[in-house]
Short mmCIF file of C-alpha atoms in Angstrom, two decimals:
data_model
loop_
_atom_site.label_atom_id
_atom_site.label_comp_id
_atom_site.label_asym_id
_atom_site.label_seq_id
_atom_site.Cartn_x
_atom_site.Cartn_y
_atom_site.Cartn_z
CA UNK V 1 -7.54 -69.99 -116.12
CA UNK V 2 -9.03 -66.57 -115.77
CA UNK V 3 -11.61 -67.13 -113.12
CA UNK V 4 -14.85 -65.99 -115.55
CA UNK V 5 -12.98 -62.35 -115.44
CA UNK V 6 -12.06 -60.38 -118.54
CA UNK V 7 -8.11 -60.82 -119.37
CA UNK V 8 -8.30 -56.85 -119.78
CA UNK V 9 -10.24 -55.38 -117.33
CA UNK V 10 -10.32 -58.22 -114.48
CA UNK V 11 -14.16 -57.77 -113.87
CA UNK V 12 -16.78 -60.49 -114.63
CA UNK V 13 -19.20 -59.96 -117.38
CA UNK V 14 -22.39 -58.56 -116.93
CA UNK V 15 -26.00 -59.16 -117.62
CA UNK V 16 -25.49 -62.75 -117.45
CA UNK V 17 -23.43 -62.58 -120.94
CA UNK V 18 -20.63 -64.55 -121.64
CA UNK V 19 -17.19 -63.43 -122.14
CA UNK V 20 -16.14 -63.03 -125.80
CA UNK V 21 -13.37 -65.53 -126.82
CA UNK V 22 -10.77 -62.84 -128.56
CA UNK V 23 -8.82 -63.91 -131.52
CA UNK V 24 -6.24 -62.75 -134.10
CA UNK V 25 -7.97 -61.53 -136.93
CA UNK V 26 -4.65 -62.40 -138.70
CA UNK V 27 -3.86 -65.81 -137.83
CA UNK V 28 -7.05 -66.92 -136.01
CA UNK V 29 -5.06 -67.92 -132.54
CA UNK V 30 -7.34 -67.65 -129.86
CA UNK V 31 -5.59 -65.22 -127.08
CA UNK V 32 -8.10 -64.73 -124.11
CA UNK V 33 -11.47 -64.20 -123.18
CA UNK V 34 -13.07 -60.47 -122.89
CA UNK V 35 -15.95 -58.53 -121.44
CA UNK V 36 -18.15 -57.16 -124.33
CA UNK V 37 -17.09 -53.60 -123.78
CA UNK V 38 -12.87 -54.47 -123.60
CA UNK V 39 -13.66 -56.97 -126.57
CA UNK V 40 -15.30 -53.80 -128.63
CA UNK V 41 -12.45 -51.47 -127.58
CA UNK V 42 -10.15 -53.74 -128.71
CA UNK V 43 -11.28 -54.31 -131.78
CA UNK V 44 -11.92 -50.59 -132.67
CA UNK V 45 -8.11 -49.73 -131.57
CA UNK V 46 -6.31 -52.74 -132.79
CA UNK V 47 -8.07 -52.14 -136.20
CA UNK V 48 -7.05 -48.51 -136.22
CA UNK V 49 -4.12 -46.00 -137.14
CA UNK V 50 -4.67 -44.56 -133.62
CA UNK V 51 -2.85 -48.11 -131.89
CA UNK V 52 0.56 -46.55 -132.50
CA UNK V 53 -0.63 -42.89 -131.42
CA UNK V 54 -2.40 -44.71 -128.02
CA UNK V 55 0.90 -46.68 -127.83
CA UNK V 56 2.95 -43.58 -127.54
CA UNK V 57 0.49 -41.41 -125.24
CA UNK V 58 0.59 -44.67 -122.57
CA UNK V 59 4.46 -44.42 -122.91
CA UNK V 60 4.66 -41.04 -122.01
CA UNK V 61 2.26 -40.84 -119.23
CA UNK V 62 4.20 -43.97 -117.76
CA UNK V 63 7.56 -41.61 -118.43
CA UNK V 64 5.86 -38.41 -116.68
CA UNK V 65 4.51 -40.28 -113.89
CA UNK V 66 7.68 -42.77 -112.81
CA UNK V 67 9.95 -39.27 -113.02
CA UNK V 68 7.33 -37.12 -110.61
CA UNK V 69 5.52 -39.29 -108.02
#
C-alpha cells in the first residue's frame, strides 16, 4: 500500500533496513510503516508535552504563510 516508502517522510529506508511497523502505544492498532529516523521522532514527540506546543507552532506557520505568499 505504501510502495516500501515511509508513511511520513515518503522516502525508502536505508541501509537495507526495514521499515518499522508503527503502532498505538495505547490500543496496539497498527497505523503505518516508518523509516527508523520518522519512527524515532515520532515516538519522542508523541510521548512528549511538546506535541501540543509543535501542534500550535505548525498552525501558525501554516496561518503566516497562507496570509503572505
Amino acid at each position: 500500500e505504501q510502495g516500501g516508502v515511509c508513511a511520513i517522510c515518503r522516502k525508502p529506508e536505508r541501509n537495507c533496513r526495514p521499515l518499522a511497523v508503527d503502532h498505538s502505544h495505547v490500543t496496539g492498532q497498527v497505523r503505518s510503516l516508518l523509516c527508523v529516523n520518522c519512527n524515532t521522532e515520532l515516538g519522542i514527540i508523541e510521548n512528549s508535552h511538546k506535541r501540543h506546543f509543535i501542534k500550535k507552532l505548525y498552525m501558525y506557520l501554516e496561518h503566516w504563510e497562507a496570509n503572505n505568499e
